[in-house]
mmCIF file of C-alpha atoms and ligand atoms in Angstrom:
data_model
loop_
_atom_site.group_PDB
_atom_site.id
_atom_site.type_symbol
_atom_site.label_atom_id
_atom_site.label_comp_id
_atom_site.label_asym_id
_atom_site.label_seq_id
_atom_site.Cartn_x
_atom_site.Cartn_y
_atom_site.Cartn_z
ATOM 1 C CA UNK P 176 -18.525 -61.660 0.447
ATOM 2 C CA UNK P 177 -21.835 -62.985 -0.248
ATOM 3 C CA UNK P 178 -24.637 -62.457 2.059
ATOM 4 C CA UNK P 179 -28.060 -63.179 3.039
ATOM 5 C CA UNK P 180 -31.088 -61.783 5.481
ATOM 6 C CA UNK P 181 -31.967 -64.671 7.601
ATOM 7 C CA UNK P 182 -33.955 -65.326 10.909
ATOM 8 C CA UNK P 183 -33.072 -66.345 14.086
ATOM 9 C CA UNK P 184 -33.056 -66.435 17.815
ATOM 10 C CA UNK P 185 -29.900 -64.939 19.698
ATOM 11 C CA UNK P 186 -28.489 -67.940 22.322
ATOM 12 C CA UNK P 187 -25.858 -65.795 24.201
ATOM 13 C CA UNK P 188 -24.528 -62.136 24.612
ATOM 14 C CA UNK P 189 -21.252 -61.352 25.697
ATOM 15 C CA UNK P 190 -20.068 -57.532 25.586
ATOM 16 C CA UNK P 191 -21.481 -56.811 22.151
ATOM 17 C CA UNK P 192 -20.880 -59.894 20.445
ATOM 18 C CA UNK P 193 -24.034 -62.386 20.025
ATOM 19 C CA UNK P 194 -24.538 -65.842 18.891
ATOM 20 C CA UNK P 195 -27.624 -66.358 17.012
ATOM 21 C CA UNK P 196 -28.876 -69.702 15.557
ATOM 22 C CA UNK P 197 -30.663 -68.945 12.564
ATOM 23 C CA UNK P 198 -33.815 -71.020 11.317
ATOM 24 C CA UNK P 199 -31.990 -73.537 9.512
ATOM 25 C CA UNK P 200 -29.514 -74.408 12.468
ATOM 26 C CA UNK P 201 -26.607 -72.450 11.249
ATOM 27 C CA UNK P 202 -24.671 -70.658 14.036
ATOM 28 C CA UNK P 203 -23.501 -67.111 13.390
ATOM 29 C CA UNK P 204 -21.707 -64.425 15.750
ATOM 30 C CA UNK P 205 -23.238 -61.368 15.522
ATOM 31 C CA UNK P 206 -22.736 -58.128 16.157
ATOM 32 C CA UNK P 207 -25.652 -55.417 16.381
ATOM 33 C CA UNK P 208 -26.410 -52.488 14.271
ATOM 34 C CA UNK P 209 -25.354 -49.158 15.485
ATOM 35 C CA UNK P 210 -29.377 -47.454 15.436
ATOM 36 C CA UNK P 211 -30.051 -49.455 18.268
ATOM 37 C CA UNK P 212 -28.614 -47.838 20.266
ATOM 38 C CA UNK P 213 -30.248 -44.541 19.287
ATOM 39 C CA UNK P 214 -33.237 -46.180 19.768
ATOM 40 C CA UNK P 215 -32.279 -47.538 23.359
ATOM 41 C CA UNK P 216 -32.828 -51.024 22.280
ATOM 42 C CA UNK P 217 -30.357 -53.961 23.252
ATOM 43 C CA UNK P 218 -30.281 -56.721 22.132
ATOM 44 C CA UNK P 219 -31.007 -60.104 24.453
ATOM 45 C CA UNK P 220 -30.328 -63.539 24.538
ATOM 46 C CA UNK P 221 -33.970 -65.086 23.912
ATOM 47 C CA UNK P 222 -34.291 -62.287 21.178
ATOM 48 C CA UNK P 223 -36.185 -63.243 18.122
ATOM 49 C CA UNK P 224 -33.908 -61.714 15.479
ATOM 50 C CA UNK P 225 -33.481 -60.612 11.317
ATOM 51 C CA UNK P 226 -29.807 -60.367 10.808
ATOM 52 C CA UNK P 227 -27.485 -60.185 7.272
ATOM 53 C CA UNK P 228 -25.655 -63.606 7.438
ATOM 54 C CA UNK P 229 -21.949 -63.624 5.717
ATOM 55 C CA UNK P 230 -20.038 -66.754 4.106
ATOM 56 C CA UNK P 231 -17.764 -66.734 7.543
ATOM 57 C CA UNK P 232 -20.749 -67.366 9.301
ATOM 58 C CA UNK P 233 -20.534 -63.754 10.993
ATOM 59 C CA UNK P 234 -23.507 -61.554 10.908
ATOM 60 C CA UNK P 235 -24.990 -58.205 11.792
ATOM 61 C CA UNK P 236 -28.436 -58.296 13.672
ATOM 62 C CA UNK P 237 -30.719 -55.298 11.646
ATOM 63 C CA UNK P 238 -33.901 -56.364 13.746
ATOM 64 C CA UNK P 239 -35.477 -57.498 16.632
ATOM 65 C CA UNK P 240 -38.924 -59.038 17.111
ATOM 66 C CA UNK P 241 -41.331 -57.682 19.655
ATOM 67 C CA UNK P 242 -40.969 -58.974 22.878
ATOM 68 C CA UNK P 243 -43.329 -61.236 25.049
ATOM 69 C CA UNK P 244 -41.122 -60.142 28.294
ATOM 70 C CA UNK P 245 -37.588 -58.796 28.720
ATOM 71 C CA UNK P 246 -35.229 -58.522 32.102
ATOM 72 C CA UNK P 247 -32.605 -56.398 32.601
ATOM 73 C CA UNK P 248 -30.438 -58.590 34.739
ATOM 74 C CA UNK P 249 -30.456 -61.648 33.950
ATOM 75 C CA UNK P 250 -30.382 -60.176 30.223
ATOM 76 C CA UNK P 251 -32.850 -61.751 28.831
ATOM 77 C CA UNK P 252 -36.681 -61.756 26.852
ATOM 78 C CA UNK P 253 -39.238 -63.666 25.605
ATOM 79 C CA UNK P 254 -39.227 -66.378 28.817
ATOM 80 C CA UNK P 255 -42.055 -68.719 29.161
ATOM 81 C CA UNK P 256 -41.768 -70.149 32.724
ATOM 82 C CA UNK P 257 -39.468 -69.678 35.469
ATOM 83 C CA UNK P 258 -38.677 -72.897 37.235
ATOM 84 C CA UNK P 259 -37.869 -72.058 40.585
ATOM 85 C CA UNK P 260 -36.181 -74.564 42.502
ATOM 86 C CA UNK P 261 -36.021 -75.037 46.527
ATOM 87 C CA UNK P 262 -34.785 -77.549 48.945
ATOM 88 C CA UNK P 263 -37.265 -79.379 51.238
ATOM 89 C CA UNK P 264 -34.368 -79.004 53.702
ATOM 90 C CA UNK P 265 -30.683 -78.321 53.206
ATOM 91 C CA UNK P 266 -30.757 -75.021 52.326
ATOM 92 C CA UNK P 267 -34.159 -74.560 54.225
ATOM 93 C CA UNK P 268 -36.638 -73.066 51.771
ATOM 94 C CA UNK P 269 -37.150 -69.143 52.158
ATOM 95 C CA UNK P 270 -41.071 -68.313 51.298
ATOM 96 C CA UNK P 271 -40.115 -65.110 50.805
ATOM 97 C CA UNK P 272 -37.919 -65.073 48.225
ATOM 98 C CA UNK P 273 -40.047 -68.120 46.416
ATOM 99 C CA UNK P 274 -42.920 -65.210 46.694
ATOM 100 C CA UNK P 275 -40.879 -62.845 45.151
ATOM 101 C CA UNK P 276 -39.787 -64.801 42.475
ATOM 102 C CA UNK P 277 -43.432 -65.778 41.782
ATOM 103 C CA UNK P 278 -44.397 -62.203 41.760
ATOM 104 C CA UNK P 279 -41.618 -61.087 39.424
ATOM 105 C CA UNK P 280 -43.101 -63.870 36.745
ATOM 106 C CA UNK P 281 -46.814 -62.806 37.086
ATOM 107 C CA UNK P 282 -45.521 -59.256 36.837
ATOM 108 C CA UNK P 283 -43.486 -60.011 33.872
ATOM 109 C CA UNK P 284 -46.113 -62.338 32.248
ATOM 110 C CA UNK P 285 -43.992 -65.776 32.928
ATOM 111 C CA UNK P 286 -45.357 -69.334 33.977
ATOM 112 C CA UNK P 287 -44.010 -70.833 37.174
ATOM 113 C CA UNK P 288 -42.976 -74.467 37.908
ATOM 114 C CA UNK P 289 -42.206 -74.972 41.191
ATOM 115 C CA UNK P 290 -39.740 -78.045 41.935
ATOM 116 C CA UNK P 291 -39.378 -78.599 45.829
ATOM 117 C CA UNK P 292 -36.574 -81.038 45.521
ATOM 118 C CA UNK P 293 -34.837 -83.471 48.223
ATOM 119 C CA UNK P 294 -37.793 -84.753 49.383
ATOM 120 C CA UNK P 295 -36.184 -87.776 50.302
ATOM 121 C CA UNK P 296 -34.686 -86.180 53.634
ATOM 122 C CA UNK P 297 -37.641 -84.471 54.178
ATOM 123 C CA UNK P 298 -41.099 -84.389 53.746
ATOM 124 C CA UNK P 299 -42.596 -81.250 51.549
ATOM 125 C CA UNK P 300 -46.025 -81.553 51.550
ATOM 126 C CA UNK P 301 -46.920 -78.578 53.797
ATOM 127 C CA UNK P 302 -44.917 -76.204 50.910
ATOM 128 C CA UNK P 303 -46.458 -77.807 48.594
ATOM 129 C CA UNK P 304 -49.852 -76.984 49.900
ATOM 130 C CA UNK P 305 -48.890 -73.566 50.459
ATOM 131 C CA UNK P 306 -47.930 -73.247 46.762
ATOM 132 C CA UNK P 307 -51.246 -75.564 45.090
ATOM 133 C CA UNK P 308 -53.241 -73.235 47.303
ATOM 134 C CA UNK P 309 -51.634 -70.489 46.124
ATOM 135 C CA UNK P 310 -52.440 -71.821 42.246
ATOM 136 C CA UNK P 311 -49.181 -72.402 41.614
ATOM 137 C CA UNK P 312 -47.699 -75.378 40.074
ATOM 138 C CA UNK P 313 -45.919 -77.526 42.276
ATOM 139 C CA UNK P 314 -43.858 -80.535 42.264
ATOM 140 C CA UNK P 315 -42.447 -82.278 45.005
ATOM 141 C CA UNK P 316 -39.218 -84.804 43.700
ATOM 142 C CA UNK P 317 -35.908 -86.055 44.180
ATOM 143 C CA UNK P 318 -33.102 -85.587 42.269
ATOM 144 C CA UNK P 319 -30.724 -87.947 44.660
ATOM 145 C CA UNK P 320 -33.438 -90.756 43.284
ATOM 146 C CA UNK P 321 -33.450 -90.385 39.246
ATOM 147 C CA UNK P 322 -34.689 -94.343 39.311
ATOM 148 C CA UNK P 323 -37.536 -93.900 41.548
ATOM 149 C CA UNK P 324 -38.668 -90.209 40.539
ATOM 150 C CA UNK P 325 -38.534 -91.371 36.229
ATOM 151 C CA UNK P 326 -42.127 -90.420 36.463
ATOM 152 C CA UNK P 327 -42.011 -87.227 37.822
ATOM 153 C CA UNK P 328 -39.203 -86.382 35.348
ATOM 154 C CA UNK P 329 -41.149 -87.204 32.406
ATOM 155 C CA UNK P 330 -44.048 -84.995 33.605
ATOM 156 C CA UNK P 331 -41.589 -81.919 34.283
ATOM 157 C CA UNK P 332 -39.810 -82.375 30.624
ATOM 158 C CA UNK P 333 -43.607 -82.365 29.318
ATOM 159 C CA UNK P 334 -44.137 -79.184 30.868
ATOM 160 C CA UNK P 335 -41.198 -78.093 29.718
ATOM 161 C CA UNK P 336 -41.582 -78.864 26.041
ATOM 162 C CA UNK P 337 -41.915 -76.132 23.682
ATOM 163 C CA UNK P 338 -40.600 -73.344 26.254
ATOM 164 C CA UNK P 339 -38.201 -71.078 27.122
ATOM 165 C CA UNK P 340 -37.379 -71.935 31.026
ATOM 166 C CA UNK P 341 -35.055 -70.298 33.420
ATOM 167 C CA UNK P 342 -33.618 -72.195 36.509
ATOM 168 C CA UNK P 343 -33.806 -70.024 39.388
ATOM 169 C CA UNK P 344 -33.061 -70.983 42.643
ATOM 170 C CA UNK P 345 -30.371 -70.417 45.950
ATOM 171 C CA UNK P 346 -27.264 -72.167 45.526
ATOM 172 C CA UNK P 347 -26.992 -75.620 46.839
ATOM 173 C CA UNK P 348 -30.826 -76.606 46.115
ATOM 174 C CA UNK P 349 -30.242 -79.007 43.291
ATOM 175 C CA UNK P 350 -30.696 -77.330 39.884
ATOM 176 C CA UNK P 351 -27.364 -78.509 38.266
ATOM 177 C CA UNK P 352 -28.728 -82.083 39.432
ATOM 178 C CA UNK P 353 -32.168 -81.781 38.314
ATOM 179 C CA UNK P 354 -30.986 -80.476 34.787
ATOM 180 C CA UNK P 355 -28.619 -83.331 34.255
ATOM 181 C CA UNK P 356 -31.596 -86.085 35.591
ATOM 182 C CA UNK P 357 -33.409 -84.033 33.389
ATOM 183 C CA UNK P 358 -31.501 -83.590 30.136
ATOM 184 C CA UNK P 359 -28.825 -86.182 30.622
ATOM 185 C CA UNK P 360 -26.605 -85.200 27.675
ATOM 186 C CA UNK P 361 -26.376 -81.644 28.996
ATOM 187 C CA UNK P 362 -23.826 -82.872 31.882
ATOM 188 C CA UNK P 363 -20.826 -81.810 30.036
ATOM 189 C CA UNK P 364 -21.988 -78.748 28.707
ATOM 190 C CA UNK P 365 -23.655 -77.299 31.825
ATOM 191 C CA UNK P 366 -20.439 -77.924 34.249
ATOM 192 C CA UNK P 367 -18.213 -76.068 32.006
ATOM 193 C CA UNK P 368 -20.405 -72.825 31.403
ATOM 194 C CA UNK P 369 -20.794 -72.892 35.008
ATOM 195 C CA UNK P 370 -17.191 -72.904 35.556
ATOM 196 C CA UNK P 371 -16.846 -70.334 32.767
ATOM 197 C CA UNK P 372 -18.890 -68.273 34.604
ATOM 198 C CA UNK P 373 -17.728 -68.335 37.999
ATOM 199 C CA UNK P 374 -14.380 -67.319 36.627
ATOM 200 C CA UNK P 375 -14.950 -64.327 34.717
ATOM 201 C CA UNK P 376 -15.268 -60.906 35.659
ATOM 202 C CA UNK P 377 -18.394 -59.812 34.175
ATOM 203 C CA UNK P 378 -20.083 -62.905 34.387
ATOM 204 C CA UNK P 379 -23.651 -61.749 35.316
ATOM 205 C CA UNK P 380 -24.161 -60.031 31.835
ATOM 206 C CA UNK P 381 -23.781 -63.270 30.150
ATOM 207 C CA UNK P 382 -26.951 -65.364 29.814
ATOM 208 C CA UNK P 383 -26.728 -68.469 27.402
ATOM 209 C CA UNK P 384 -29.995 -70.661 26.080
ATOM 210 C CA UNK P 385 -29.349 -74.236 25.585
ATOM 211 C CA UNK P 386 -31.548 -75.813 23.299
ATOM 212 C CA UNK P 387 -33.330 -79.001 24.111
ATOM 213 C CA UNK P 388 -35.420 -79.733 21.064
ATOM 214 C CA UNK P 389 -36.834 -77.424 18.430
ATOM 215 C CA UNK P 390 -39.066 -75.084 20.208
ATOM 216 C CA UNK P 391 -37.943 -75.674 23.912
ATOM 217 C CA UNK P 392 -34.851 -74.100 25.357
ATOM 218 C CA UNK P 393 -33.673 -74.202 28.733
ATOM 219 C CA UNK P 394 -31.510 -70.916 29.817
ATOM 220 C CA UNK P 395 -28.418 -70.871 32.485
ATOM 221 C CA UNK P 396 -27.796 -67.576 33.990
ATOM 222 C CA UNK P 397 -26.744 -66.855 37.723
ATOM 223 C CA UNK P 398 -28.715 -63.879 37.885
ATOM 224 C CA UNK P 399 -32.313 -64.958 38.620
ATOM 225 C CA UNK P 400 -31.535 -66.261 42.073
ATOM 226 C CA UNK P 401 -30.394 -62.950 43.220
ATOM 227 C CA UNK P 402 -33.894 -61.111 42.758
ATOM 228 C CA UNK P 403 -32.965 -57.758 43.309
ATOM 229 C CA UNK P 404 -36.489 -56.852 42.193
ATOM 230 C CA UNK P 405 -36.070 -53.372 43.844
ATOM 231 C CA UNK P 406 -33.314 -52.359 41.713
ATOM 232 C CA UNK P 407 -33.634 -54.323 38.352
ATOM 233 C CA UNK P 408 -37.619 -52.838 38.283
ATOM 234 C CA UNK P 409 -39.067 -56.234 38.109
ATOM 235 C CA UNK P 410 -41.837 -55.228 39.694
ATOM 236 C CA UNK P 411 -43.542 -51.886 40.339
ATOM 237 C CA UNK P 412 -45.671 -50.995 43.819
ATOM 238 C CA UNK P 413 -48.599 -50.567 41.520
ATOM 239 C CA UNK P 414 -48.200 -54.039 39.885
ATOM 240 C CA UNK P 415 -47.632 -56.001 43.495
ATOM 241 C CA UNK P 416 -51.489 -56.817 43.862
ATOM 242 C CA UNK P 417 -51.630 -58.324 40.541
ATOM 243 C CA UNK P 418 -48.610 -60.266 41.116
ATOM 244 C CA UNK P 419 -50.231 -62.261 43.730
ATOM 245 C CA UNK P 420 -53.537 -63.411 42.470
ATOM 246 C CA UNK P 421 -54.436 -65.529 45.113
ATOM 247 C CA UNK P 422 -54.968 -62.451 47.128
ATOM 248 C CA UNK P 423 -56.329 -60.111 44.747
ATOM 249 C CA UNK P 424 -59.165 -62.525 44.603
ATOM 250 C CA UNK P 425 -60.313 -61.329 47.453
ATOM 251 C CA UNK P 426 -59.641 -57.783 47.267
ATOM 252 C CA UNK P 427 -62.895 -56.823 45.844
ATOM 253 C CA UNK P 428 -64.742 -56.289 49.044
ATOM 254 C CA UNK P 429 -62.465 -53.987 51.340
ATOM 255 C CA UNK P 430 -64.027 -51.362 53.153
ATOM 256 C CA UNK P 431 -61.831 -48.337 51.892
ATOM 257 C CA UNK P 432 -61.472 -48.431 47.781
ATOM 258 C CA UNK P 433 -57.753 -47.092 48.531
ATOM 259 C CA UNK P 434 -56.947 -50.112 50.719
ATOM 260 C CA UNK P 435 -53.233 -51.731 50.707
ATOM 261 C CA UNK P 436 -54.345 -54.655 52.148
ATOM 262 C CA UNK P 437 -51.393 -54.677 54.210
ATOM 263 C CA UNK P 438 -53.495 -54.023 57.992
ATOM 264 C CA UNK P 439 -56.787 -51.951 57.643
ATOM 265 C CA UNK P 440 -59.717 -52.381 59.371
ATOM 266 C CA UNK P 441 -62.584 -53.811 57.212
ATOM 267 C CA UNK P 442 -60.161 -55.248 55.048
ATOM 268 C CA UNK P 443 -61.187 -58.223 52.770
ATOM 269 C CA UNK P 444 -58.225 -60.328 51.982
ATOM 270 C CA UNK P 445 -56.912 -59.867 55.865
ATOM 271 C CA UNK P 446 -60.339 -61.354 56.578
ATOM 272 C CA UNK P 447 -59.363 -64.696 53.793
ATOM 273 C CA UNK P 448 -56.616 -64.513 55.573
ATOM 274 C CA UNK P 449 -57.997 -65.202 58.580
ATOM 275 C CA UNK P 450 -60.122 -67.449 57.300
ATOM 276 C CA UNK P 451 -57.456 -69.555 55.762
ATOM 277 C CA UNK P 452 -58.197 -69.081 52.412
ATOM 278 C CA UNK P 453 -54.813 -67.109 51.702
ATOM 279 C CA UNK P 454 -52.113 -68.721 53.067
ATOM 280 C CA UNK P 455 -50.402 -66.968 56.021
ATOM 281 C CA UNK P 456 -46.891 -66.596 54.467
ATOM 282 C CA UNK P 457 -48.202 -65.312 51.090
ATOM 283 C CA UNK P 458 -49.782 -62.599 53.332
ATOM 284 C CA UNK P 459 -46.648 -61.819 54.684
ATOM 285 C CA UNK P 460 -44.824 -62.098 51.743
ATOM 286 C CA UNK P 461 -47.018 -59.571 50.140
ATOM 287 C CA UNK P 462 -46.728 -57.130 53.038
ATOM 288 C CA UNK P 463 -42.673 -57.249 53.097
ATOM 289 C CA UNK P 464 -42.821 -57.035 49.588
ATOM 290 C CA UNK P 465 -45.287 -53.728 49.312
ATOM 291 C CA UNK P 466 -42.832 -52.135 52.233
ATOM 292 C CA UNK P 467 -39.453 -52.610 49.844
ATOM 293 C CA UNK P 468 -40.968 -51.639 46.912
ATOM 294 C CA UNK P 469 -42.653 -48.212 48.561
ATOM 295 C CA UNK P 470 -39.329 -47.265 49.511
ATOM 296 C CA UNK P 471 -38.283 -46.839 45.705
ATOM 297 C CA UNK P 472 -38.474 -43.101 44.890
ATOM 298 C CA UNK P 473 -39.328 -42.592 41.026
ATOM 299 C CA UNK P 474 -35.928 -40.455 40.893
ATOM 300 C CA UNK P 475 -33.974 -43.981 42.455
ATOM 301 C CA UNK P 476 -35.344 -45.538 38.713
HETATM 302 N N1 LIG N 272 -30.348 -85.579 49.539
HETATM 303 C C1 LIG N 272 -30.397 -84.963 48.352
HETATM 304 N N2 LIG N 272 -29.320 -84.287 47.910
HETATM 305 C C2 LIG N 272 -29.407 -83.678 46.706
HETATM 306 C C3 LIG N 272 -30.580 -83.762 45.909
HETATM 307 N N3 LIG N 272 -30.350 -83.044 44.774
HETATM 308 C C4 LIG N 272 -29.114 -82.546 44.866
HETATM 309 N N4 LIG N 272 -28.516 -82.922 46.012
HETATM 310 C C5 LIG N 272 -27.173 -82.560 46.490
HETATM 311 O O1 LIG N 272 -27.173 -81.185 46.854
HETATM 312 C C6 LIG N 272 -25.937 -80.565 46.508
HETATM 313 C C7 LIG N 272 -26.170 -79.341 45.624
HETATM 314 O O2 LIG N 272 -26.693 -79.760 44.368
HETATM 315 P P1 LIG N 272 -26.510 -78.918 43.033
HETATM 316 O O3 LIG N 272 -27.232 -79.617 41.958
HETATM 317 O O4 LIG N 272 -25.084 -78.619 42.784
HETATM 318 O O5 LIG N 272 -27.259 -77.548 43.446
HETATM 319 P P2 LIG N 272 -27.298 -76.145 42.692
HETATM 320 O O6 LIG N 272 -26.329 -75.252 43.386
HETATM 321 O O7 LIG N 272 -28.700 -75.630 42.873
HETATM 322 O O8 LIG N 272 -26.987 -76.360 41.250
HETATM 323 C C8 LIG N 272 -25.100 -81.651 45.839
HETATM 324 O O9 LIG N 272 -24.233 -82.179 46.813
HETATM 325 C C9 LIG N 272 -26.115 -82.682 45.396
HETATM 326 O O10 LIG N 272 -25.596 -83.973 45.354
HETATM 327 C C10 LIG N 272 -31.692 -84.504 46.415
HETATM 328 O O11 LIG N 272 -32.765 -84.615 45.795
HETATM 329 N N5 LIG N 272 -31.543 -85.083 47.641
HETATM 330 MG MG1 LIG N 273 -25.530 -75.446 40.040
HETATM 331 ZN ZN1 LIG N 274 -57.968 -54.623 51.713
#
């Protein structure tokens, strides 16, 4: 059978078997050579692959391209920006696991876009404060109101262009609706993955990037609104004060150089704190976070 070495990014994994869109558009399923696993390398969806195409449109991935960022569940590397979605109201928004999920991209090198959406039965501007404050970029919009919010949907898709984005989010928030105001041609598509994926057993290992226009792809996995940071190693103790740069800012000044910032006395960012220039529930965030992650043992890893 004739063959050929071409390039290409892998769009799903399932169990071994990959589908990777080469270059040119062609869509091959893949399997992996065996000297990964020697080498403890997997294979992700996002991957930027070389693989040996075949007539039948099968293939067998030889390399993979280093990574900007990989996760080990959700499967998945080279992610630009999470977009993390909560509900003004209805789910009420938890701050905590919006900070983790904001930590876990800063630790792992990611952009955040945060969409607070159904602001039509309530008013977010006091998250979105938090959030601006916190130098994060936030959007406040409606997905109930695709007329009225055409604006702020143009702006997101421009942020969105040329990147690899992950929804993340608790159920009931809005993301299926804010991809479909979004991408409109998706609809189909999105419902049935969803219901492939709610169905089968091993569901959380599959990750699948749909691709918008040439360079920007939008992923769909389940697994990123779980954040089990603690056990996925997300994000280490050691990393936690650079995943929330809005207080490390002012941890410059503390009295003690070993200072957790958590509670000490002389204690520069408690002092911001008080001060209002960190916001409260980052603070607290930051605190509940540092007491999960010191519980890891290295020999738990
Ligand atoms: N009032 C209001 N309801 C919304 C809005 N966006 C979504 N919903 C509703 O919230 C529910 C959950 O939405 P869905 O997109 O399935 O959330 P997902 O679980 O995050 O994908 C559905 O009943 C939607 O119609 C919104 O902006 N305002
Ligand atoms: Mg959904
Ligand atoms: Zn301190």
């Amino acid at each position: 059978m004739a063959e050929n070495t071409l390039s290409g990014r892998i769009i799903k994994s399932t169990g071994g078997l990959y589908t990777v869109e080469a270059k040119d558009g062609g869509i091959y399923e893949c399997r992996a050579k065996g000297a990964f696993k020697i080498e403890k390398l997997t294979p992700l969806t996002g991957d930027n692959v070389k693989f040996t195409a075949f007539e039948d449109k099968s293939g067998f991935i030889t390399d993979i391209e280093d990574r900007k960022n990989a996760f080990v569940r959700p499967a998945v590397a080279n992610v630009d920006t999470f977009i993390i979605v909560a509900a003004s109201a209805k789910p009420e928004p938890d701050l905590y696991i919006l900070d983790k999920l904001t930590a876990v991209a800063k630790f792992n090198n990611t952009d955040v876009l945060l969409l607070i959406n159904k602001c039509d039965i309530k008013n977010a501007d006091a998250l979105k404060s938090i959030y601006l404050n916190a130098g994060i970029d936030t959007v406040c919009l409606s997905a109930a109101n695709i007329d009225e919010n055409k604006e702020i949907f143009e702006k997101i898709r421009e942020k969105i262009k040329g990147k690899t984005c992950f929804f993340s989010g608790a159920s009931g928030v809005g993301k299926t609706s804010i991809l479909n105001a979004l991408y409109p041609g998706f609809e189909l598509e999105t419902g049935e993955i969803s219901k492939k994926i709610s169905r089968g057993k091993h569901t959380t290992r599959v990750s699948t990037l749909y691709k918008v226009d040439e360079n920007t792809y939008i992923g769909d996995t389940p697994g990123f609104s779980l954040v089990d940071v603690v056990n996925y190693n997300m994000l280490t103790l050691d990393g936690l004060l650079t995943s929330f740069p809005d207080i490390e800012k002012y941890a410059k000044n503390c009295l003690y150089s070993d200072c957790t910032h958590l509670c000490e006395d002389g204690c520069s960012v408690m002092e911001a704190q008080k001060q209002g220039k960190i916001e409260k529930t980052r603070h607290e965030s930051y605190v509940k976070l540092y007491g999960e992650l010191k519980k890891v043992k290295p020999w738990d890893k």
